C-alpha cells in the first residue's frame, strides 16, 4: 500500500515525493503520462549532443535562500545572468526597458536622473492598474508599450494586453539605469548538469517508485494508495465538467546550426515581426562548449500541451469554481502551476510544494494525536 500517489513528476510532484519519502518515511508512487521526469523543466541532449530544454528555455532565479538551499541538495550550479534583446525598429535593444533602450531607440543621451523625468513625462496616469496594458503605459507610456509589449503579448496570449491581468506584464521591470539583466533576483543560476539530472537525484530514494508513460487513471483503481497529490491541469481532473479552463500552449521548433554561436545573448524577442515570439540559444544558458549550436523558436498556440494559465478575470472565476470542487474531494491535494492555475515560476512552485508538505505533515500529526 502506497501512502501517496503523486500525479506528475515536475517540480510540484518531485519536491513532494522527495520530502514525503526522505523526511516522513512514507511510501510514494509518482506517475507521469510523459516518457520522462522533470515536467516542463525537462532537458536532454539532442541528436547533435547539445543540451536543450524540450519545453522552452528555463532559467532558475529566486530570492529566497531556503528555496535555493533546498534545491542545492540535488545539484551544483552554474552562475548565469540571463540577458534578452528585443528587435525593435531594426535594432536589438535591451528588454527590460532601461537607459540604453531609450537612448538608443530615440537617439537621446539622457542620464539616469533625466530618464526618470522622461518616463514621468510620457507615462499615462491610471487611477488603478488593472490590465497588462495599464501596467506598462502607466510606467513607460504608449510608444514604448506599442513597440515592446503590445505585439508580443497579442502573439503570446492571443489576447490584447487590455484583456489580461496586470501581473502578466508587471513581471517585467522598468529600469532607469543600465542594468540589462532579465532578472534582478539574488540567486540566478542553471543546474550544472541540467534539470533532469537534478530531478533524478531528488527521486533517487528507496521509498519512491516511478511510473512513466502512465496516466494516473490507468492505475489509480488497481494500485492501492491512501492519498493523492495531483499536479496536472485542474479542469482535466474533473473531466472539464464546468467547461474548459484555458491554458496557453506553444509549439517549439528546434534548429541545430553548424556554427559555434547564433545570437549575441540567450534570448532575442521579436515583438513585432514573425509568428514566433522569441529565439533562445541554449549554449548561452548552459555554458556548454560545442562546435554546433541549437536554438528554439516559440510559436504560441491555443491548443496543445497546457503550459500557461491565462491570467484574466473570467478564468480566475472558473478556476475558483473548480477549486471549490477540488476542496470537496477527500484525500486529494492540488499543487503546482496547472493544478492551482497560477502563472508561477519554478521557485514559486517549489515554495508552494514545500508549504504543502508542511501542511500535510501537520494534518497527519493532528490525526495521530
Ligand atoms: P509541470 O512541470 O507542468 O508538471 C506537471 C506534470 O504532470 C507534467 O509532467 C504532466 O505530464 C503530468 N500530468 C498531468 N496530467 C497527468 C495525468 N493525468 N497523469 C499523469 N501525469 C500527468 N520558470 C522559471 O522559474 N524560469 C523560467 O525561465 C521559466 N521558463 C518557462 C518557459 C516556458 C516556455 C514555460 C512553459 C514555463 C516556464 N517556466 C519558467 C515555468 C515552469 O515551467 C513551471 O513553473 C514549472 O515547471 C511548473 O512545475 P509543475 O510541477 O507545477 O508543473
Ligand atoms: N512581454 C512583452 N514583451 C517582451 C517580453 C515580455 O510584451 O519583450 C510580456 C508578454 O505578455 C509576456 C509577459 O510580458 O508573456 C511575461 O514575459 P516573460 O518573459 O516573463 O514570459 P515567459 O518567460 O513566462 O513566457
Tab-separated table of C-alpha atoms and ligand atoms in Angstrom:
chain	number	residue	atom	x	y	z
A	1	UNK	CA	0.000	0.000	0.000
A	2	UNK	CA	1.405	3.393	-1.016
A	3	UNK	CA	0.888	6.319	1.351
A	4	UNK	CA	0.776	8.723	-1.599
A	5	UNK	CA	0.014	8.502	-5.294
A	6	UNK	CA	1.577	11.609	-6.859
A	7	UNK	CA	0.347	12.607	-10.314
A	8	UNK	CA	3.050	14.466	-12.281
A	9	UNK	CA	6.855	14.337	-11.938
A	10	UNK	CA	7.543	18.057	-12.456
A	11	UNK	CA	8.710	20.416	-9.714
A	12	UNK	CA	5.498	20.192	-7.674
A	13	UNK	CA	5.281	16.392	-7.700
A	14	UNK	CA	9.007	15.707	-7.345
A	15	UNK	CA	9.530	18.070	-4.389
A	16	UNK	CA	6.593	16.485	-2.555
A	17	UNK	CA	7.757	12.945	-3.365
A	18	UNK	CA	11.237	13.764	-2.098
A	19	UNK	CA	10.043	15.345	1.179
A	20	UNK	CA	7.421	12.711	2.000
A	21	UNK	CA	9.864	9.868	1.271
A	22	UNK	CA	13.024	11.238	2.869
A	23	UNK	CA	11.630	13.201	5.831
A	24	UNK	CA	8.448	11.340	6.748
A	25	UNK	CA	9.489	7.834	5.658
A	26	UNK	CA	6.305	7.450	3.612
A	27	UNK	CA	5.909	5.237	0.544
A	28	UNK	CA	5.275	7.185	-2.640
A	29	UNK	CA	4.270	6.200	-6.166
A	30	UNK	CA	4.871	9.027	-8.640
A	31	UNK	CA	3.403	8.724	-12.145
A	32	UNK	CA	3.686	10.875	-15.233
A	33	UNK	CA	1.967	10.443	-18.564
A	34	UNK	CA	5.057	11.698	-20.348
A	35	UNK	CA	8.054	9.448	-21.004
A	36	UNK	CA	10.335	11.435	-18.684
A	37	UNK	CA	10.607	13.174	-15.299
A	38	UNK	CA	11.041	16.945	-14.779
A	39	UNK	CA	7.717	18.166	-16.192
A	40	UNK	CA	8.167	21.291	-18.280
A	41	UNK	CA	11.691	21.792	-16.927
A	42	UNK	CA	12.923	18.568	-18.607
A	43	UNK	CA	16.219	18.866	-20.503
A	44	UNK	CA	18.176	16.377	-22.615
A	45	UNK	CA	20.998	16.137	-25.152
A	46	UNK	CA	19.703	16.487	-28.719
A	47	UNK	CA	20.977	14.499	-31.727
A	48	UNK	CA	23.896	16.879	-32.156
A	49	UNK	CA	24.861	16.491	-28.476
A	50	UNK	CA	23.672	19.943	-27.363
A	51	UNK	CA	21.828	20.170	-24.022
A	52	UNK	CA	18.347	21.591	-24.776
A	53	UNK	CA	15.127	22.233	-22.848
A	54	UNK	CA	12.313	20.342	-24.568
A	55	UNK	CA	9.603	22.736	-23.346
A	56	UNK	CA	11.351	26.055	-23.870
A	57	UNK	CA	14.100	27.941	-22.026
A	58	UNK	CA	14.142	27.534	-18.226
A	59	UNK	CA	16.308	29.878	-16.189
A	60	UNK	CA	16.335	29.434	-12.439
A	61	UNK	CA	16.029	32.593	-10.341
A	62	UNK	CA	14.790	33.243	-6.818
A	63	UNK	CA	15.207	35.488	-3.810
A	64	UNK	CA	14.549	33.005	-1.035
A	65	UNK	CA	17.696	31.454	0.498
A	66	UNK	CA	15.723	28.434	1.730
A	67	UNK	CA	14.481	27.548	-1.779
A	68	UNK	CA	17.967	27.816	-3.224
A	69	UNK	CA	19.399	25.781	-0.329
A	70	UNK	CA	16.712	23.131	-0.739
A	71	UNK	CA	17.466	22.576	-4.455
A	72	UNK	CA	21.221	22.793	-3.835
A	73	UNK	CA	20.986	19.406	-2.091
A	74	UNK	CA	20.372	17.882	-5.517
A	75	UNK	CA	22.552	19.913	-7.849
A	76	UNK	CA	25.612	22.099	-8.147
A	77	UNK	CA	25.054	25.321	-10.059
A	78	UNK	CA	26.465	27.364	-12.895
A	79	UNK	CA	26.014	31.072	-12.115
A	80	UNK	CA	24.146	32.620	-15.048
A	81	UNK	CA	22.595	36.049	-15.561
A	82	UNK	CA	20.040	35.933	-18.363
A	83	UNK	CA	20.091	38.785	-20.891
A	84	UNK	CA	17.412	39.459	-23.510
A	85	UNK	CA	17.394	41.786	-26.508
A	86	UNK	CA	14.280	42.797	-28.421
A	87	UNK	CA	14.322	43.513	-32.135
A	88	UNK	CA	12.574	46.882	-32.479
A	89	UNK	CA	12.777	49.321	-35.396
A	90	UNK	CA	15.693	47.374	-36.869
A	91	UNK	CA	17.808	47.484	-33.690
A	92	UNK	CA	18.491	44.896	-30.977
A	93	UNK	CA	17.645	46.729	-27.747
A	94	UNK	CA	17.729	45.672	-24.087
A	95	UNK	CA	14.498	44.413	-22.516
A	96	UNK	CA	13.575	45.107	-19.635
A	97	UNK	CA	13.483	48.680	-20.861
A	98	UNK	CA	16.453	50.571	-19.397
A	99	UNK	CA	18.532	53.700	-20.009
A	100	UNK	CA	20.246	52.226	-23.090
A	101	UNK	CA	16.935	51.076	-24.568
A	102	UNK	CA	15.510	54.610	-24.530
A	103	UNK	CA	18.703	56.417	-25.564
A	104	UNK	CA	19.378	54.079	-28.484
A	105	UNK	CA	15.771	53.867	-29.673
A	106	UNK	CA	15.224	57.628	-29.739
A	107	UNK	CA	18.813	58.790	-30.337
A	108	UNK	CA	18.955	60.550	-26.955
A	109	UNK	CA	21.726	60.941	-24.391
A	110	UNK	CA	19.695	61.065	-21.187
A	111	UNK	CA	21.228	60.440	-17.780
A	112	UNK	CA	19.513	58.059	-15.349
A	113	UNK	CA	18.083	61.047	-13.488
A	114	UNK	CA	16.780	62.630	-16.700
A	115	UNK	CA	15.252	59.317	-17.748
A	116	UNK	CA	13.099	59.233	-14.587
A	117	UNK	CA	11.728	62.635	-15.618
A	118	UNK	CA	11.320	61.462	-19.210
A	119	UNK	CA	9.336	58.376	-18.102
A	120	UNK	CA	7.141	60.643	-15.940
A	121	UNK	CA	6.502	62.905	-18.957
A	122	UNK	CA	5.352	60.074	-21.258
A	123	UNK	CA	3.603	57.833	-18.702
A	124	UNK	CA	-0.207	57.693	-18.844
A	125	UNK	CA	-1.812	58.173	-15.474
A	126	UNK	CA	-4.137	55.414	-14.295
A	127	UNK	CA	-6.323	55.507	-11.189
A	128	UNK	CA	-5.991	51.738	-10.956
A	129	UNK	CA	-3.553	49.300	-12.549
A	130	UNK	CA	-5.941	46.585	-13.666
A	131	UNK	CA	-4.727	45.266	-17.009
A	132	UNK	CA	-1.435	44.283	-18.629
A	133	UNK	CA	-1.767	47.434	-20.740
A	134	UNK	CA	-2.202	49.657	-17.647
A	135	UNK	CA	0.882	48.127	-16.042
A	136	UNK	CA	3.081	49.231	-18.960
A	137	UNK	CA	1.616	52.529	-20.193
A	138	UNK	CA	1.489	53.847	-16.611
A	139	UNK	CA	5.267	53.455	-16.397
A	140	UNK	CA	6.774	53.989	-19.867
A	141	UNK	CA	3.974	55.469	-21.982
A	142	UNK	CA	2.257	54.482	-25.198
A	143	UNK	CA	5.101	54.409	-27.718
A	144	UNK	CA	7.352	52.004	-25.785
A	145	UNK	CA	4.262	49.961	-24.958
A	146	UNK	CA	3.386	49.683	-28.654
A	147	UNK	CA	6.930	48.829	-29.693
A	148	UNK	CA	7.862	46.304	-26.989
A	149	UNK	CA	4.706	44.909	-25.371
A	150	UNK	CA	1.575	45.140	-27.480
A	151	UNK	CA	2.605	42.906	-30.368
A	152	UNK	CA	4.486	40.398	-28.232
A	153	UNK	CA	1.569	39.998	-25.833
A	154	UNK	CA	-1.003	39.667	-28.615
A	155	UNK	CA	1.096	36.908	-30.177
A	156	UNK	CA	1.897	35.125	-26.919
A	157	UNK	CA	-1.596	35.088	-25.451
A	158	UNK	CA	-3.888	35.607	-28.472
A	159	UNK	CA	-5.374	38.498	-26.482
A	160	UNK	CA	-4.796	42.224	-26.293
A	161	UNK	CA	-2.918	43.336	-23.137
A	162	UNK	CA	-6.076	45.233	-22.141
A	163	UNK	CA	-7.785	41.811	-21.790
A	164	UNK	CA	-5.144	40.348	-19.441
A	165	UNK	CA	-4.411	40.910	-15.745
A	166	UNK	CA	-1.686	43.399	-14.840
A	167	UNK	CA	0.518	40.623	-13.390
A	168	UNK	CA	1.321	39.361	-16.928
A	169	UNK	CA	3.452	42.368	-17.898
A	170	UNK	CA	4.182	43.574	-14.348
A	171	UNK	CA	6.686	40.683	-14.208
A	172	UNK	CA	8.954	42.764	-16.445
A	173	UNK	CA	10.534	45.687	-14.546
A	174	UNK	CA	11.422	49.130	-15.943
A	175	UNK	CA	14.859	50.477	-15.114
A	176	UNK	CA	16.335	53.959	-15.289
A	177	UNK	CA	19.894	52.579	-15.001
A	178	UNK	CA	21.958	50.443	-17.389
A	179	UNK	CA	21.269	47.084	-15.698
A	180	UNK	CA	20.438	44.793	-18.623
A	181	UNK	CA	19.815	41.545	-16.723
A	182	UNK	CA	16.409	39.985	-17.329
A	183	UNK	CA	16.023	39.097	-13.639
A	184	UNK	CA	17.145	41.029	-10.577
A	185	UNK	CA	16.870	38.129	-8.090
A	186	UNK	CA	19.526	37.317	-5.543
A	187	UNK	CA	20.069	33.777	-6.871
A	188	UNK	CA	20.341	33.254	-10.628
A	189	UNK	CA	21.827	30.010	-11.849
A	190	UNK	CA	21.459	26.929	-14.007
A	191	UNK	CA	21.752	23.372	-12.618
A	192	UNK	CA	25.339	22.461	-13.523
A	193	UNK	CA	24.437	19.100	-15.064
A	194	UNK	CA	20.945	20.076	-16.163
A	195	UNK	CA	17.442	19.945	-14.677
A	196	UNK	CA	16.800	16.282	-15.450
A	197	UNK	CA	19.903	15.193	-13.522
A	198	UNK	CA	18.667	17.263	-10.575
A	199	UNK	CA	15.245	15.565	-10.712
A	200	UNK	CA	16.896	12.126	-10.900
A	201	UNK	CA	18.689	12.855	-7.661
A	202	UNK	CA	15.511	14.130	-5.979
A	203	UNK	CA	13.658	10.959	-6.865
A	204	UNK	CA	16.506	8.528	-6.082
A	205	UNK	CA	15.072	7.300	-2.784
A	206	UNK	CA	14.080	3.715	-1.976
A	207	UNK	CA	10.641	4.884	-0.767
A	208	UNK	CA	9.876	6.387	-4.205
A	209	UNK	CA	8.625	4.274	-7.109
A	210	UNK	CA	8.292	5.904	-10.516
A	211	UNK	CA	5.987	5.012	-13.425
A	212	UNK	CA	6.346	6.879	-16.711
A	213	UNK	CA	4.063	6.752	-19.779
A	214	UNK	CA	1.230	6.362	-17.279
A	215	UNK	CA	-1.913	8.396	-16.886
A	216	UNK	CA	-2.922	8.084	-13.245
A	217	UNK	CA	-6.382	6.973	-14.343
A	218	UNK	CA	-4.846	3.771	-15.737
A	219	UNK	CA	-3.557	2.675	-12.332
A	220	UNK	CA	-5.493	4.547	-9.623
A	221	UNK	CA	-8.031	1.745	-9.221
A	222	UNK	CA	-5.555	-1.111	-9.250
A	223	UNK	CA	-2.664	0.177	-7.111
A	224	UNK	CA	-3.724	0.749	-3.504
A	225	UNK	CA	-2.857	4.159	-2.012
A	226	UNK	CA	-4.118	6.300	0.856
A	227	UNK	CA	-3.798	9.854	-0.522
A	228	UNK	CA	-3.377	11.576	-3.887
A	229	UNK	CA	-1.335	14.650	-4.833
A	230	UNK	CA	-2.416	15.964	-8.216
A	231	UNK	CA	-0.253	18.386	-10.247
A	232	UNK	CA	-1.944	18.237	-13.683
A	233	UNK	CA	-4.490	20.711	-15.094
A	234	UNK	CA	-7.320	21.107	-12.589
A	235	UNK	CA	-10.123	21.066	-15.186
A	236	UNK	CA	-8.801	17.758	-16.573
A	237	UNK	CA	-9.148	16.147	-13.133
A	238	UNK	CA	-12.889	16.876	-13.258
A	239	UNK	CA	-13.251	15.913	-16.965
A	240	UNK	CA	-13.900	19.611	-17.730
A	241	UNK	CA	-17.375	19.292	-16.218
A	242	UNK	CA	-17.629	23.063	-15.612
A	243	UNK	CA	-16.161	23.901	-19.021
A	244	UNK	CA	-12.622	24.037	-20.349
A	245	UNK	CA	-10.221	26.238	-18.387
A	246	UNK	CA	-7.959	27.967	-20.939
A	247	UNK	CA	-4.268	27.089	-20.890
A	248	UNK	CA	-1.970	28.680	-23.467
A	249	UNK	CA	0.276	26.361	-25.430
A	250	UNK	CA	3.423	26.709	-27.534
A	251	UNK	CA	4.933	24.872	-30.443
A	252	UNK	CA	8.715	24.621	-30.226
A	253	UNK	CA	10.834	24.491	-33.390
A	254	UNK	CA	14.414	23.413	-32.705
A	255	UNK	CA	17.222	24.046	-35.171
A	256	UNK	CA	20.858	22.994	-34.956
A	257	UNK	CA	23.281	25.302	-36.712
A	258	UNK	CA	26.718	24.310	-37.918
A	259	UNK	CA	28.440	27.207	-36.173
A	260	UNK	CA	29.541	27.681	-32.573
A	261	UNK	CA	27.203	30.639	-31.881
A	262	UNK	CA	23.999	32.106	-33.341
A	263	UNK	CA	22.999	35.274	-31.471
A	264	UNK	CA	24.601	37.721	-29.001
A	265	UNK	CA	22.516	36.807	-25.918
A	266	UNK	CA	20.480	33.886	-24.529
A	267	UNK	CA	17.155	35.111	-25.899
A	268	UNK	CA	16.121	37.552	-28.622
A	269	UNK	CA	12.473	38.692	-28.564
A	270	UNK	CA	10.572	39.601	-31.747
A	271	UNK	CA	7.613	41.686	-30.570
A	272	UNK	CA	6.546	42.988	-33.972
A	273	UNK	CA	7.741	40.640	-36.710
A	274	UNK	CA	7.248	36.911	-37.404
A	275	UNK	CA	4.811	34.400	-35.922
A	276	UNK	CA	7.236	33.309	-33.207
A	277	UNK	CA	7.778	35.364	-30.053
A	278	UNK	CA	11.415	34.632	-29.296
A	279	UNK	CA	14.519	32.629	-30.168
A	280	UNK	CA	16.685	31.108	-27.431
A	281	UNK	CA	20.185	29.724	-27.874
A	282	UNK	CA	20.720	27.030	-25.248
A	283	UNK	CA	24.512	27.073	-25.062
A	284	UNK	CA	24.342	30.667	-23.793
A	285	UNK	CA	22.295	29.410	-20.835
A	286	UNK	CA	24.114	26.176	-20.113
A	287	UNK	CA	27.668	27.295	-20.904
A	288	UNK	CA	28.235	24.119	-22.911
A	289	UNK	CA	31.197	24.135	-25.320
A	290	UNK	CA	30.289	22.523	-28.651
A	291	UNK	CA	31.206	23.232	-32.306
A	292	UNK	CA	27.471	23.431	-33.187
A	293	UNK	CA	24.651	25.345	-31.525
A	294	UNK	CA	20.933	24.606	-31.082
A	295	UNK	CA	18.225	27.272	-30.955
A	296	UNK	CA	14.493	27.107	-30.329
A	297	UNK	CA	11.691	29.228	-31.787
A	298	UNK	CA	8.483	29.564	-29.741
A	299	UNK	CA	5.174	29.710	-31.648
A	300	UNK	CA	2.176	30.427	-29.397
A	301	UNK	CA	-0.824	28.121	-29.819
A	302	UNK	CA	-4.354	27.918	-28.420
A	303	UNK	CA	-4.310	24.107	-28.412
A	304	UNK	CA	-1.666	21.604	-27.416
A	305	UNK	CA	0.095	20.749	-24.163
A	306	UNK	CA	-1.041	23.112	-21.398
A	307	UNK	CA	1.857	25.438	-20.480
A	308	UNK	CA	0.440	28.732	-19.206
A	309	UNK	CA	-2.668	29.565	-17.197
A	310	UNK	CA	-4.203	32.643	-18.838
A	311	UNK	CA	-4.475	35.352	-16.144
A	312	UNK	CA	-7.763	37.210	-16.633
A	313	UNK	CA	-10.863	37.703	-14.542
A	314	UNK	CA	-13.264	35.237	-16.173
A	315	UNK	CA	-10.647	32.467	-15.999
A	316	UNK	CA	-9.979	33.192	-12.317
A	317	UNK	CA	-13.711	32.815	-11.704
A	318	UNK	CA	-13.894	29.480	-13.498
A	319	UNK	CA	-10.780	28.346	-11.634
A	320	UNK	CA	-12.469	29.272	-8.317
A	321	UNK	CA	-15.413	27.068	-9.229
A	322	UNK	CA	-13.020	24.168	-9.907
A	323	UNK	CA	-11.157	24.958	-6.693
A	324	UNK	CA	-14.431	24.588	-4.759
A	325	UNK	CA	-14.912	21.147	-6.350
A	326	UNK	CA	-11.298	20.279	-5.503
A	327	UNK	CA	-11.735	21.185	-1.847
A	328	UNK	CA	-14.683	18.805	-1.634
A	329	UNK	CA	-12.698	15.775	-2.878
A	330	UNK	CA	-11.410	13.917	0.181
A	331	UNK	CA	-7.795	12.721	0.163
A	332	UNK	CA	-6.657	14.690	-2.897
A	333	UNK	CA	-4.307	17.710	-2.726
A	334	UNK	CA	-3.871	20.017	-5.738
A	335	UNK	CA	-0.416	21.600	-6.182
A	336	UNK	CA	1.573	23.320	-8.962
A	337	UNK	CA	1.188	25.713	-11.862
A	338	UNK	CA	-1.540	23.791	-13.707
A	339	UNK	CA	-3.432	22.434	-10.701
A	340	UNK	CA	-3.704	25.804	-8.930
A	341	UNK	CA	-3.921	27.818	-12.181
A	342	UNK	CA	-1.168	30.259	-11.246
A	343	UNK	CA	1.431	31.847	-13.550
A	344	UNK	CA	4.217	30.559	-11.279
A	345	UNK	CA	7.937	30.303	-11.929
A	346	UNK	CA	9.869	27.208	-10.830
A	347	UNK	CA	10.962	28.679	-7.496
A	348	UNK	CA	7.359	29.651	-6.698
A	349	UNK	CA	6.220	26.101	-7.412
A	350	UNK	CA	8.980	24.724	-5.157
A	351	UNK	CA	7.870	27.128	-2.397
A	352	UNK	CA	4.233	26.103	-2.851
A	353	UNK	CA	5.172	22.398	-2.754
A	354	UNK	CA	7.275	22.799	0.406
A	355	UNK	CA	4.435	24.705	2.112
A	356	UNK	CA	2.015	21.953	1.064
A	357	UNK	CA	4.329	19.320	2.507
A	358	UNK	CA	4.343	21.161	5.882
A	359	UNK	CA	0.559	21.390	5.779
A	360	UNK	CA	0.127	17.674	5.066
A	361	UNK	CA	2.575	16.848	7.836
A	362	UNK	CA	0.709	18.991	10.378
A	363	UNK	CA	-2.608	17.430	9.342
A	364	UNK	CA	-1.172	13.913	9.871
A	365	UNK	CA	0.123	14.933	13.309
A	366	UNK	CA	-3.292	16.245	14.294
A	367	UNK	CA	-4.934	12.984	13.260
A	368	UNK	CA	-2.285	10.947	15.112
A	369	UNK	CA	-2.678	12.984	18.324
B	1	LIG	P1	4.618	20.714	-14.752
B	1	LIG	O1	6.066	20.884	-14.953
B	1	LIG	O2	3.686	21.039	-15.867
B	1	LIG	O3	4.376	19.181	-14.316
B	1	LIG	C1	3.102	18.582	-14.314
B	1	LIG	C2	3.285	17.140	-14.795
B	1	LIG	O4	2.052	16.435	-14.601
B	1	LIG	C3	3.606	17.050	-16.273
B	1	LIG	O5	4.844	16.391	-16.482
B	1	LIG	C4	2.431	16.237	-16.854
B	1	LIG	O6	2.819	15.319	-17.879
B	1	LIG	C5	1.916	15.497	-15.629
B	1	LIG	N1	0.492	15.117	-15.732
B	1	LIG	C6	-0.557	15.939	-15.992
B	1	LIG	N2	-1.702	15.225	-16.021
B	1	LIG	C7	-1.371	13.930	-15.771
B	1	LIG	C8	-2.112	12.726	-15.678
B	1	LIG	N3	-3.456	12.682	-15.873
B	1	LIG	N4	-1.451	11.558	-15.383
B	1	LIG	C9	-0.106	11.569	-15.233
B	1	LIG	N5	0.655	12.693	-15.317
B	1	LIG	C10	0.025	13.849	-15.582
B	1	LIG	N6	10.008	29.106	-14.700
B	1	LIG	C11	11.140	29.694	-14.223
B	1	LIG	O7	11.328	29.757	-12.999
B	1	LIG	N7	12.072	30.224	-15.088
B	1	LIG	C12	11.944	30.154	-16.429
B	1	LIG	O8	12.813	30.627	-17.172
B	1	LIG	C13	10.771	29.542	-16.956
B	1	LIG	N8	10.589	29.475	-18.289
B	1	LIG	C14	9.471	28.855	-18.781
B	1	LIG	C15	9.336	28.764	-20.163
B	1	LIG	C16	8.245	28.111	-20.713
B	1	LIG	C17	8.100	28.037	-22.199
B	1	LIG	C18	7.255	27.547	-19.838
B	1	LIG	C19	6.067	26.820	-20.413
B	1	LIG	C20	7.387	27.636	-18.470
B	1	LIG	C21	8.493	28.293	-17.918
B	1	LIG	N9	8.686	28.382	-16.540
B	1	LIG	C22	9.809	29.001	-16.039
B	1	LIG	C23	7.676	27.852	-15.583
B	1	LIG	C24	7.990	26.403	-15.138
B	1	LIG	O9	7.963	25.557	-16.260
B	1	LIG	C25	6.930	25.964	-14.126
B	1	LIG	O10	6.829	26.866	-13.043
B	1	LIG	C26	7.175	24.570	-13.527
B	1	LIG	O11	7.765	23.693	-14.436
B	1	LIG	C27	5.846	24.028	-13.047
B	1	LIG	O12	6.008	22.789	-12.398
B	1	LIG	P2	4.727	21.904	-12.076
B	1	LIG	O13	5.232	20.684	-11.391
B	1	LIG	O14	3.703	22.717	-11.410
B	1	LIG	O15	4.083	21.528	-13.496
B	2	LIG	N1	6.384	40.726	-22.684
B	2	LIG	C1	6.303	41.554	-23.786
B	2	LIG	N2	7.436	41.838	-24.477
B	2	LIG	C2	8.644	41.319	-24.146
B	2	LIG	C3	8.731	40.482	-23.025
B	2	LIG	C4	7.571	40.180	-22.314
B	2	LIG	O1	5.210	42.014	-24.137
B	2	LIG	O2	9.642	41.624	-24.826
B	2	LIG	C5	5.134	40.435	-21.929
B	2	LIG	C6	4.344	39.292	-22.579
B	2	LIG	O3	2.973	39.494	-22.341
B	2	LIG	C7	4.873	38.091	-21.821
B	2	LIG	C8	4.963	38.660	-20.408
B	2	LIG	O4	5.423	40.016	-20.607
B	2	LIG	O5	4.001	36.996	-21.924
B	2	LIG	C9	5.865	37.943	-19.456
B	2	LIG	O6	7.159	37.789	-20.050
B	2	LIG	P1	8.140	36.602	-19.623
B	2	LIG	O7	9.410	36.768	-20.364
B	2	LIG	O8	8.196	36.530	-18.139
B	2	LIG	O9	7.331	35.328	-20.181
B	2	LIG	P2	7.553	33.751	-20.007
B	2	LIG	O10	9.034	33.519	-19.896
B	2	LIG	O11	6.763	33.350	-18.790
B	2	LIG	O12	6.971	33.200	-21.267
